[in-house]
XYZ file of C-alpha atoms in Angstrom:
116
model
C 67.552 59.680 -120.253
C 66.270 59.915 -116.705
C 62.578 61.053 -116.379
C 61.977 63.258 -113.403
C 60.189 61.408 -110.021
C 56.177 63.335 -111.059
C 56.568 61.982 -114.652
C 53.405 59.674 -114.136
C 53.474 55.988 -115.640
C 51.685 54.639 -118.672
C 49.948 51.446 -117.135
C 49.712 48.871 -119.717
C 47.284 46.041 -119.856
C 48.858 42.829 -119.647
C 47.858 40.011 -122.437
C 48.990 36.634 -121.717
C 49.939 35.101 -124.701
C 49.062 31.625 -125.808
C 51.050 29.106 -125.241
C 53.425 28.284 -127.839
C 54.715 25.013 -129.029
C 57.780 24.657 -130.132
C 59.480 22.035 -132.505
C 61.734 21.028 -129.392
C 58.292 20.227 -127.735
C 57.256 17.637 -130.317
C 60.366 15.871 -130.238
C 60.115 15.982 -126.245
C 56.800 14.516 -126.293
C 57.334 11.824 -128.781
C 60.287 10.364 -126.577
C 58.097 9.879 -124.259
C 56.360 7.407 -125.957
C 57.468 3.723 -126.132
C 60.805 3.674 -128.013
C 61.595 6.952 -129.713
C 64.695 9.242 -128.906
C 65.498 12.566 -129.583
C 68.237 12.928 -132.396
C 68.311 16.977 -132.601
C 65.232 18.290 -134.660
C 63.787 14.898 -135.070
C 63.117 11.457 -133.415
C 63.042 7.823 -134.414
C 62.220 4.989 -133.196
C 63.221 1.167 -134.447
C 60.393 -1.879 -135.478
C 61.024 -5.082 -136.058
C 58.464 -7.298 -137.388
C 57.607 -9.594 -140.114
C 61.503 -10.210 -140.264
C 61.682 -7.209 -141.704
C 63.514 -4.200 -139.758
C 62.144 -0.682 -140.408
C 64.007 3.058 -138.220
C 61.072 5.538 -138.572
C 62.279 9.349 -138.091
C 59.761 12.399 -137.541
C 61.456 15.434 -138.672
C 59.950 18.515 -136.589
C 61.077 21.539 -138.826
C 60.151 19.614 -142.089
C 57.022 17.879 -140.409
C 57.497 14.773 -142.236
C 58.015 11.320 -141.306
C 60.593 8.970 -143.116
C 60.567 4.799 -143.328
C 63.602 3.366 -143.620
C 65.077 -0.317 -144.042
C 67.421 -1.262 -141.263
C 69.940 -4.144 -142.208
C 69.884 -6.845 -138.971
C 72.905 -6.971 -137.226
C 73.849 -10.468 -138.672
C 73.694 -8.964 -142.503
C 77.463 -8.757 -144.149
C 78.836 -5.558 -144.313
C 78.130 -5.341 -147.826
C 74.167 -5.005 -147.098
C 74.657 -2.751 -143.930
C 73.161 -0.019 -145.304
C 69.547 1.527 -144.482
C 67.380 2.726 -147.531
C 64.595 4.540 -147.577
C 60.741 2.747 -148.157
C 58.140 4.030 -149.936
C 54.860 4.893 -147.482
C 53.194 2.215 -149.358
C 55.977 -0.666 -148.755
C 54.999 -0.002 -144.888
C 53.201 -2.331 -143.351
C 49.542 -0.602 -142.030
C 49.817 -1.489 -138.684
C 53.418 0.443 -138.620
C 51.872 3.332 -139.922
C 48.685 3.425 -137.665
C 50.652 2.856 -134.441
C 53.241 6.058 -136.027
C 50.098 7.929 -136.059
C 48.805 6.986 -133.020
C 52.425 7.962 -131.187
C 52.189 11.096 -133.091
C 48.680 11.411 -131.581
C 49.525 10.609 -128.474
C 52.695 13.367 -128.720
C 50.533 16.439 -129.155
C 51.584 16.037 -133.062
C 48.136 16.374 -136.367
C 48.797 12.617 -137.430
C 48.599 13.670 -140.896
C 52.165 14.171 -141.171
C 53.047 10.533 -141.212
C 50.709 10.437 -144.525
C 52.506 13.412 -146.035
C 54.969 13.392 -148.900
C 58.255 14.402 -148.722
């Protein structure tokens, strides 16, 4: 439908809206911290310490964060397998410095303490 050339305009107000953050954003900012990398909807990021290897993923959508054991890369084949580690297995300075990344990344640092 054409309107005819008189027809006078409706002005609307304009209302910015706020700024929205998306899950892609949280992922974005977390690889900018020391070490993590964007896998899709998530990020992780690899520890070593204590002799003991940990691969910590941050799952946007689900905003959760998973520990997980990492075999070393001189284990046999038959141990090559990551498992997943109770929050309480973690060593505390893992967890603070997952909060503090998370923090740092725009993201509540309560997620790393929730459970999945």
């Amino acid at each position: 439908m054409t309107l005819p050339v008189d027809t006078p305009r409706q002005r609307h107000r304009h209302v910015p809206a706020a700024p929205m953050t998306t899950v892609h954003d949280s992922i974005a900012a977390l690889v900018e911290q020391e070490g993590w990398r964007a896998e899709g909807d998530a990020a992780r990021v690899h520890y070593d310490g204590g002799g003991d290897r940990f691969a910590v993923e941050f799952y946007a959508n689900a905003e959760r964060v998973l520990y997980w054991t990492v075999p070393s890369a001189e284990s046999d084949a038959t141990a090559a397998t990551a498992a997943p580690v109770p929050r309480e297995q973690v060593p505390d300075p893992l967890r603070r410095r997952i909060r503090e990344d998370l923090d740092a990344a725009g993201v509540d640092p309560d997620v790393e303490r929730r459970e999945v």
